[in-house]
Tab-separated table of C-alpha atoms (C1' of nucleotides) and ligand atoms in Angstrom:
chain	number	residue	atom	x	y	z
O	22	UNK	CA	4.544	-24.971	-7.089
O	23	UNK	CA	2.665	-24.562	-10.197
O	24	UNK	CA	-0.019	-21.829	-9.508
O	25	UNK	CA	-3.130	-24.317	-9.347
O	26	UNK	CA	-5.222	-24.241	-12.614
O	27	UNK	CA	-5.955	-22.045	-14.594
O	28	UNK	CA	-10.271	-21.303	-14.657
O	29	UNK	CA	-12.695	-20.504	-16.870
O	30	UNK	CA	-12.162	-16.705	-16.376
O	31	UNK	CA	-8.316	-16.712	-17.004
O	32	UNK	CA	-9.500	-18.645	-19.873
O	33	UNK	CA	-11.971	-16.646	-21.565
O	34	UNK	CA	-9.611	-12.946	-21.083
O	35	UNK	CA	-6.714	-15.308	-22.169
O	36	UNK	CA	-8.454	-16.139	-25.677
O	37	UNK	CA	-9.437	-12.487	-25.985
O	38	UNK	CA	-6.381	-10.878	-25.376
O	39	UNK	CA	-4.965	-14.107	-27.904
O	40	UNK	CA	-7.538	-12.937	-30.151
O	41	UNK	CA	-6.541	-9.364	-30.363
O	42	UNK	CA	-2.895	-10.301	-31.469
O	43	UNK	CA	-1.171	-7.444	-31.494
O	44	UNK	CA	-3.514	-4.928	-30.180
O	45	UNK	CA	-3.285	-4.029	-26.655
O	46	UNK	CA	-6.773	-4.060	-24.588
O	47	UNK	CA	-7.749	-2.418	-21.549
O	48	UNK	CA	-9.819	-4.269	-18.945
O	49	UNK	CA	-12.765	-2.790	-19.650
O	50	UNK	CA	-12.635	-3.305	-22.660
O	51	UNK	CA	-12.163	-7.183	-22.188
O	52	UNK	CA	-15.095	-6.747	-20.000
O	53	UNK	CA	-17.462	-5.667	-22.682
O	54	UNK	CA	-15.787	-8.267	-24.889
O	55	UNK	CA	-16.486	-10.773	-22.499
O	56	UNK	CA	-20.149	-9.294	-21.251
O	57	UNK	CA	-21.446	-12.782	-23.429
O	58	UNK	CA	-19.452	-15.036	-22.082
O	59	UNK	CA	-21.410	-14.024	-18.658
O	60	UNK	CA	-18.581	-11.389	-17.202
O	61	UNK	CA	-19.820	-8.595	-15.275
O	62	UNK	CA	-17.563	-6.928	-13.041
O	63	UNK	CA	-14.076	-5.345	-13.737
O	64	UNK	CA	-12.581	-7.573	-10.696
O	65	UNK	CA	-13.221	-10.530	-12.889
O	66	UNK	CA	-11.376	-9.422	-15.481
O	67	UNK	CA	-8.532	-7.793	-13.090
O	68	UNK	CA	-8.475	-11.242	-11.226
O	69	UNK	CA	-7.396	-12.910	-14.504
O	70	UNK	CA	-4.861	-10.751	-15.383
O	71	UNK	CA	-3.058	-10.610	-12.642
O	72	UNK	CA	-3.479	-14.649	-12.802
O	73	UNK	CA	-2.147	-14.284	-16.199
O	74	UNK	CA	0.710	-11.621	-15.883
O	75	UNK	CA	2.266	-14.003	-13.157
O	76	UNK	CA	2.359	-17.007	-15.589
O	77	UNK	CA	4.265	-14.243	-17.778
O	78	UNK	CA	1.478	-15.309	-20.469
O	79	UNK	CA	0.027	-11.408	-20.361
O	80	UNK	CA	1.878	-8.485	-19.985
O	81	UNK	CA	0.765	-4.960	-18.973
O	82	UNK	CA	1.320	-2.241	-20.586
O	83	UNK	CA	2.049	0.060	-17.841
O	84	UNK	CA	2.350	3.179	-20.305
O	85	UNK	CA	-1.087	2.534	-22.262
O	86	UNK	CA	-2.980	0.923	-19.053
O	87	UNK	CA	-3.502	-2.414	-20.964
O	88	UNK	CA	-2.652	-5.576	-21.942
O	89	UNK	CA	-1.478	-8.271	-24.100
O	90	UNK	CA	-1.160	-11.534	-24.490
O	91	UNK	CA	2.472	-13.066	-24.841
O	92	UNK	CA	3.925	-13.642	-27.519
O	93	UNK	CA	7.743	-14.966	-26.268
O	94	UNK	CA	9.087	-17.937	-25.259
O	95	UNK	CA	9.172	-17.171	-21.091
O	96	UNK	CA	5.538	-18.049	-21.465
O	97	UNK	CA	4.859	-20.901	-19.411
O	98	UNK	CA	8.883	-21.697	-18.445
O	99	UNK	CA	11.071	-19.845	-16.708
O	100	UNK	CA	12.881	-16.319	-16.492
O	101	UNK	CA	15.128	-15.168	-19.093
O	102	UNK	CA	15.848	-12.448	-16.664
O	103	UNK	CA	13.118	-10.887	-17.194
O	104	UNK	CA	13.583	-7.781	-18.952
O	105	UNK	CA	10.708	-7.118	-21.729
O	106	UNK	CA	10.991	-5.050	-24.518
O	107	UNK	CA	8.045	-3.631	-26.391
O	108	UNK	CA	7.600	-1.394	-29.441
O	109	UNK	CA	4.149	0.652	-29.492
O	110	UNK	CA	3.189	1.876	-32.234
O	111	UNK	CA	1.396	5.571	-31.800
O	112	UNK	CA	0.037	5.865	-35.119
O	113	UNK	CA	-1.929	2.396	-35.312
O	114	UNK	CA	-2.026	1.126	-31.640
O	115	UNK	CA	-0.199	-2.211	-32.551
O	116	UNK	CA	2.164	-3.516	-29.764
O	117	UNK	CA	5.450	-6.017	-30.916
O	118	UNK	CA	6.994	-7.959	-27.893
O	119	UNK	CA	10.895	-8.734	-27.891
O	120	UNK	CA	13.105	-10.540	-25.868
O	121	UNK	CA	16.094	-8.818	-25.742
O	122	UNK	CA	18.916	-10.460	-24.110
O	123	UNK	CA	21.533	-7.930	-24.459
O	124	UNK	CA	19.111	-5.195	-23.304
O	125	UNK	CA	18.546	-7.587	-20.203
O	126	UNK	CA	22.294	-7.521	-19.754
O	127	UNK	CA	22.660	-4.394	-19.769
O	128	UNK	CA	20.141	-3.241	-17.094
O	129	UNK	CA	21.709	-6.365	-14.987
O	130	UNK	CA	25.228	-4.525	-15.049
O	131	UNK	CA	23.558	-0.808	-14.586
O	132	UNK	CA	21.688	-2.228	-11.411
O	133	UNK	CA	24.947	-4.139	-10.692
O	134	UNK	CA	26.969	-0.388	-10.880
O	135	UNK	CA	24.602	1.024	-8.148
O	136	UNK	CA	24.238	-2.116	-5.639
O	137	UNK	CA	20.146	-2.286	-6.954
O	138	UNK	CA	18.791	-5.899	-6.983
O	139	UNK	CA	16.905	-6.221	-9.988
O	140	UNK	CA	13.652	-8.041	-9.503
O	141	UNK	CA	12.306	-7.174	-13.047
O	142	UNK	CA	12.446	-4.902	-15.616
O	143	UNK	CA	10.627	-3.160	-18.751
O	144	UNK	CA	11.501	-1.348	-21.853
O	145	UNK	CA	8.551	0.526	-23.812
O	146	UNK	CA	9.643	1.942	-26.689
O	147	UNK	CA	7.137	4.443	-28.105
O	148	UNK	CA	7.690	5.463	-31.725
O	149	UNK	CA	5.705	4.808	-35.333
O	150	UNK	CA	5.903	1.024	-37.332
O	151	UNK	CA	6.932	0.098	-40.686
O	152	UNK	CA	3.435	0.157	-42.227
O	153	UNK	CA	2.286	3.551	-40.380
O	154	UNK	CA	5.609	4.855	-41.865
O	155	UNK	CA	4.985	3.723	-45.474
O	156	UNK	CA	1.441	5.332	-45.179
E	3	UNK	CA	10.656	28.220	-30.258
E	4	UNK	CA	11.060	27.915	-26.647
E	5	UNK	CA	7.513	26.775	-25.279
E	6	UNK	CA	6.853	29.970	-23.633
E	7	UNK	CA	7.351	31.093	-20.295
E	8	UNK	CA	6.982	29.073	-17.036
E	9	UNK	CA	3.912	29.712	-14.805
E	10	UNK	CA	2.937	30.093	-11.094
E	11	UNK	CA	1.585	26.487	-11.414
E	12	UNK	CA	4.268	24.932	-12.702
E	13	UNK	CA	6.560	26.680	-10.678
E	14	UNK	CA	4.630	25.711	-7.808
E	15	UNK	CA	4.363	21.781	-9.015
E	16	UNK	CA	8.239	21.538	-10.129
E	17	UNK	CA	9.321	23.417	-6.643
E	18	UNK	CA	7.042	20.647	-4.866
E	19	UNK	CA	8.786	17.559	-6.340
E	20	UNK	CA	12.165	18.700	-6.142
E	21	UNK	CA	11.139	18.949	-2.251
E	22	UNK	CA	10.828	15.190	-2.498
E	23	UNK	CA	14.243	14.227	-3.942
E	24	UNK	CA	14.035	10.952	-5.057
E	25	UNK	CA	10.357	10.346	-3.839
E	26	UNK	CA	7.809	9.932	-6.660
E	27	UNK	CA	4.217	11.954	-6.117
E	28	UNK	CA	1.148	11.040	-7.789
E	29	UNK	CA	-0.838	13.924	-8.976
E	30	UNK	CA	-3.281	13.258	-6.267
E	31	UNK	CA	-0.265	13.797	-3.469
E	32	UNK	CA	0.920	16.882	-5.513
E	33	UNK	CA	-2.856	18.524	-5.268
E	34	UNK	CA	-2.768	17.995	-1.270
E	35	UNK	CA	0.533	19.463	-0.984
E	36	UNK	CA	-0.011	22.342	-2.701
E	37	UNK	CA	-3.709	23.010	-1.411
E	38	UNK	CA	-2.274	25.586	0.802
E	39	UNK	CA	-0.713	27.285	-2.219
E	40	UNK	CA	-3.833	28.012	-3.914
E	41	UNK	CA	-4.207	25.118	-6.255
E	42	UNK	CA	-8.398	23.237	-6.105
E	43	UNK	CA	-8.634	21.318	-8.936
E	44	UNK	CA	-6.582	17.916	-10.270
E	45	UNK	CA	-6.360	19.765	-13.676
E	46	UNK	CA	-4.227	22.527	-12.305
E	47	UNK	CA	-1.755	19.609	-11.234
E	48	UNK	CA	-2.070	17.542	-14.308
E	49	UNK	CA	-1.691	20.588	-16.869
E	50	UNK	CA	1.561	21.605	-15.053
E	51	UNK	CA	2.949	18.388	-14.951
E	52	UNK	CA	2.004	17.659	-18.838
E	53	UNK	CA	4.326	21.218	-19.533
E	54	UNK	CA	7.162	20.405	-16.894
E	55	UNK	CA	7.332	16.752	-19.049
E	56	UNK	CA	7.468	18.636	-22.203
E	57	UNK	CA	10.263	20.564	-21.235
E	58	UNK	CA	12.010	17.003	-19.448
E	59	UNK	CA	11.985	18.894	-16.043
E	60	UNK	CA	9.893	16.247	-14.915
E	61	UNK	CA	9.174	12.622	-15.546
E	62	UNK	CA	6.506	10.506	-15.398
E	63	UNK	CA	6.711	7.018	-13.633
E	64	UNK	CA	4.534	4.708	-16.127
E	65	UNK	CA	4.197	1.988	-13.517
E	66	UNK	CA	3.458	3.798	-10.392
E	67	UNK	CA	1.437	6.444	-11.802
E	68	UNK	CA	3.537	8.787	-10.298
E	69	UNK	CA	6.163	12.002	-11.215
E	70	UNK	CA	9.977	12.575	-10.349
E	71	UNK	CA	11.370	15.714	-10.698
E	72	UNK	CA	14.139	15.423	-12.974
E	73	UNK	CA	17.832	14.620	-11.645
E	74	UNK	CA	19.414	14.346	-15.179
E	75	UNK	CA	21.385	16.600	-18.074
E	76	UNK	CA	18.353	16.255	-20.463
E	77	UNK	CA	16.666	19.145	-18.079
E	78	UNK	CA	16.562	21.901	-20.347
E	79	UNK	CA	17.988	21.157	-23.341
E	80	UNK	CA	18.586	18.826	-25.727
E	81	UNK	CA	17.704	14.891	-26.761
E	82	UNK	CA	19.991	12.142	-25.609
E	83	UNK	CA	18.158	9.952	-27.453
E	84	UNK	CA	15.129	9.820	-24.586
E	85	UNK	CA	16.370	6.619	-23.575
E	86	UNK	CA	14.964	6.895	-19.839
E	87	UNK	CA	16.532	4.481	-17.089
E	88	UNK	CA	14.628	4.338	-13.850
E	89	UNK	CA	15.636	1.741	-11.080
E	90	UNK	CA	12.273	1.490	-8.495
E	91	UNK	CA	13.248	0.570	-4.924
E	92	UNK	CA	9.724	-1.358	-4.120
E	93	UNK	CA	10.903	-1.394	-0.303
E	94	UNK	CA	11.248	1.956	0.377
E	95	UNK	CA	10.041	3.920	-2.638
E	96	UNK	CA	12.853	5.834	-4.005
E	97	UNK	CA	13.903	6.326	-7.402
E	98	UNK	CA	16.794	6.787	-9.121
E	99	UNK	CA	17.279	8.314	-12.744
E	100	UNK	CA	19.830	7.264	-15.255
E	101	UNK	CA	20.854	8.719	-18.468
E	102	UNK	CA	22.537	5.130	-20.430
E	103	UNK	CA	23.596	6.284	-23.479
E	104	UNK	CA	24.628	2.024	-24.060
E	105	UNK	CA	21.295	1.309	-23.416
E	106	UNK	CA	19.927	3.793	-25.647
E	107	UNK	CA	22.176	2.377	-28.345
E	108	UNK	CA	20.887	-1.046	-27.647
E	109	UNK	CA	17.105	0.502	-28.410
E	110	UNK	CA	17.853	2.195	-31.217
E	111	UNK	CA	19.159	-0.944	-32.813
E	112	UNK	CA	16.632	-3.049	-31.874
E	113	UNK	CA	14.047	-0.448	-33.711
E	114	UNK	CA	16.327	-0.612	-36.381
E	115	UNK	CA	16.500	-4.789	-37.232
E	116	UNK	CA	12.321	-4.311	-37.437
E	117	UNK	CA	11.861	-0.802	-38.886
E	118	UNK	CA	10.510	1.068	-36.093
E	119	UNK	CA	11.288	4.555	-35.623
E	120	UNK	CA	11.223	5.318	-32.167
E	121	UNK	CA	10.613	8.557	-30.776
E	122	UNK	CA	10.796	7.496	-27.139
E	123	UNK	CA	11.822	5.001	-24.788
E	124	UNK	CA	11.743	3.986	-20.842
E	125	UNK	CA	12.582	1.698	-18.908
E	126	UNK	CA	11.535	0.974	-15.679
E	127	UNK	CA	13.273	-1.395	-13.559
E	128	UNK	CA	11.895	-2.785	-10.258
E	129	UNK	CA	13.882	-4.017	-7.153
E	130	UNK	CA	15.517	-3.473	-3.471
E	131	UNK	CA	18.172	-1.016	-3.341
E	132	UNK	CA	21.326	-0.375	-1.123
E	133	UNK	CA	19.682	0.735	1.780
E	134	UNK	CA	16.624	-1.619	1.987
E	135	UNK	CA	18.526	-4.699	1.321
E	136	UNK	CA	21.149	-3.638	3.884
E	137	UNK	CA	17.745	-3.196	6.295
B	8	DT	C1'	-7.602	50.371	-27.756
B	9	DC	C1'	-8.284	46.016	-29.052
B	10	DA	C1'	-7.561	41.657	-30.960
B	11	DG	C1'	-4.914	37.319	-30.245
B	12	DT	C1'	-2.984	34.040	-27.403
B	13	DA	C1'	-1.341	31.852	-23.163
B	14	DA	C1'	-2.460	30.755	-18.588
B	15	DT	C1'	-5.793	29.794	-15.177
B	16	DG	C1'	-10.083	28.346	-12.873
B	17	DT	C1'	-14.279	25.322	-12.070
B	18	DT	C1'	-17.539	21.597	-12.627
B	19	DA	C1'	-18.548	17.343	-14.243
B	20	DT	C1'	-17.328	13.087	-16.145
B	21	DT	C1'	-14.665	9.200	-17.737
B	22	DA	C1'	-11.263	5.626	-17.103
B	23	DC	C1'	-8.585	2.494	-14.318
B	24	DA	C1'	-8.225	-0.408	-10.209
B	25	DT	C1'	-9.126	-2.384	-5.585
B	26	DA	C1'	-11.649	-3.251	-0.913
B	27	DA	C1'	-14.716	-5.990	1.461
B	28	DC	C1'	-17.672	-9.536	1.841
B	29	DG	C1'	-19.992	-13.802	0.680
B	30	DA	C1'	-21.063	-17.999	-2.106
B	31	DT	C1'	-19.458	-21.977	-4.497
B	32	DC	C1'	-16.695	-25.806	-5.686
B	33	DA	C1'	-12.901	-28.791	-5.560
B	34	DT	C1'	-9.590	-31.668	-2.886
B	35	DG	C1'	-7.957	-34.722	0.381
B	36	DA	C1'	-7.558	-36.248	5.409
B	37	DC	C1'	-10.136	-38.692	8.700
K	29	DG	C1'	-19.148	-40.115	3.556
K	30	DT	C1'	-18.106	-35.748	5.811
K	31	DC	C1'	-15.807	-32.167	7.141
K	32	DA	C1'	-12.136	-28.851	6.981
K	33	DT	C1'	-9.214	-26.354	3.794
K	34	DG	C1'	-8.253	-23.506	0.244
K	35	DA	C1'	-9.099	-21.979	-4.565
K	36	DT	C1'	-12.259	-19.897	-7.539
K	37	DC	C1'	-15.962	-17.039	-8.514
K	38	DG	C1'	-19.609	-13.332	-7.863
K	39	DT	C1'	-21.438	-8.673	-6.372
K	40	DT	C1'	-21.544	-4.044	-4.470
K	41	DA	C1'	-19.279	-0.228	-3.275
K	42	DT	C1'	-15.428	2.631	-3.242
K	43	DG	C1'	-10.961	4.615	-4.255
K	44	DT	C1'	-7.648	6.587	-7.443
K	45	DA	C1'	-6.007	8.631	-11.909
K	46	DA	C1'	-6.952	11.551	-15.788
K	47	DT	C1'	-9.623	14.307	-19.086
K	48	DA	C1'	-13.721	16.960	-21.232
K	49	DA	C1'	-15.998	21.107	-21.634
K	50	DC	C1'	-16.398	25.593	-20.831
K	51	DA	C1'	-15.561	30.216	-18.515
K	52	DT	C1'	-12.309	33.626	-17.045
K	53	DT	C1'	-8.177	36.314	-16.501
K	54	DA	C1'	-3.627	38.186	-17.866
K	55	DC	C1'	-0.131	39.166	-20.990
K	56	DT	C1'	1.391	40.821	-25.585
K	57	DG	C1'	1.926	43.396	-29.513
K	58	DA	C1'	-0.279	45.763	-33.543
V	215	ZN	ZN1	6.182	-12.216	-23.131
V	216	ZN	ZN1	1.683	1.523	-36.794
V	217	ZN	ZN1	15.637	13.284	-16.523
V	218	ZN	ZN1	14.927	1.000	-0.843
DNA sequence: TCAGTAATGTTATTACATAACGATCATGAC
DNA sequence: GTCATGATCGTTATGTAATAACATTACTGA
């Protein structure tokens, strides 16, 4: 079952999240991105992300209220267990996406220790990048 | 320097989500709860929790929006490498903390290959537990 | 006493997200 | 074709989470 198509709205917050590249965005601020393309209301915008964030090719931030676009390979395929990894920069706002296999393994055998069914997992990792570092 | 002394507010706030063992609160639920206490305004709520975090007596739950009084060693003293493990029962609500030093390790090497100095680091982990898959 | 600082209180506002309802547009069976 | 079905889209209103700005009170140590 392949989720239907994908519309003009999914489109148009897909491009600017794409766009962004890096940079996380809330969905109001897609929304006043997007004001030209003819967007109005938030629900718009929070239709196409969660349209988006089940095709894995957005992810929310859940510590930062935003978003981003994808930037692994689960994007239109299937689960590599699903267990994201970001790095968030504090000092410059820049977000870097990582699929971390052994990290995923290791939450698999933690929920495995303590008869939990893991349905999904994230990893945000809040600390300060190369360049903000070098200054 | 040791962050001064605790106050009636936080005492009040800490005291309420031990009460729930296990059961996140949102700030909201918190407010309600401790109406009869005294406490009016969201800010009372949201300026104790911000101290009770500082001092790791408290955590916040990034994708719920919600707190969890702390169930871990970190409680009053010292870094183990704020490597946060919570696994989210979505039937039933309950949360469980873990302190995974190998999953800790796992972060701070993957900051490491890409030159990120971390600071901080959760992860969040969504599923059935035990009891709710039993039914 | 009297400054300095920490804690508290109150009102208003901003930011994030969803409910509820209706209109539109495609698709495919008949 | 046409009619039901379901997906997409639009709008208004509302709910929920968090902070801004400012005033007040209480503790502490010259
Ligand atoms: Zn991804
Ligand atoms: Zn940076
Ligand atoms: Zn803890
Ligand atoms: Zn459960």
């Amino acid at each position: 079952m392949a989720k239907t198509k994908i519309g003009r709205n999914e489109n148009l917050v897909l491009e600017a999240l794409r766009d962004a590249s890096g940079a996380p965005r809330t969905a109001y601020q897609l929304l006043e991105t997007l004001r030209p393309e003819g967007l109005k209301a938030p629900l718009q915008v929070y239709r196409a992300l969660k349209s988006l964030s089940e095709r894995h090719l957005v992810h929310r931030l859940e510590s930062l209220n935003a978003y981003l676009a994808c930037s692994c390979t689960h994007g239109e395929g299937e689960e590599d267990g699903h267990a994201l990894v970001f790095a968030i920069c504090d000092g410059c706002g820049t977000v870097r996406e990582f699929a971390d296999p052994a990290l995923g393994e290791r939450v698999k055998a933690l929920a495995a220790e303590t008869a939990f069914t893991p349905r999904f997992a994230a990893t945000e990792i809040h600390g300060t990048c190369a360049d903000c570092r070098a200054g």
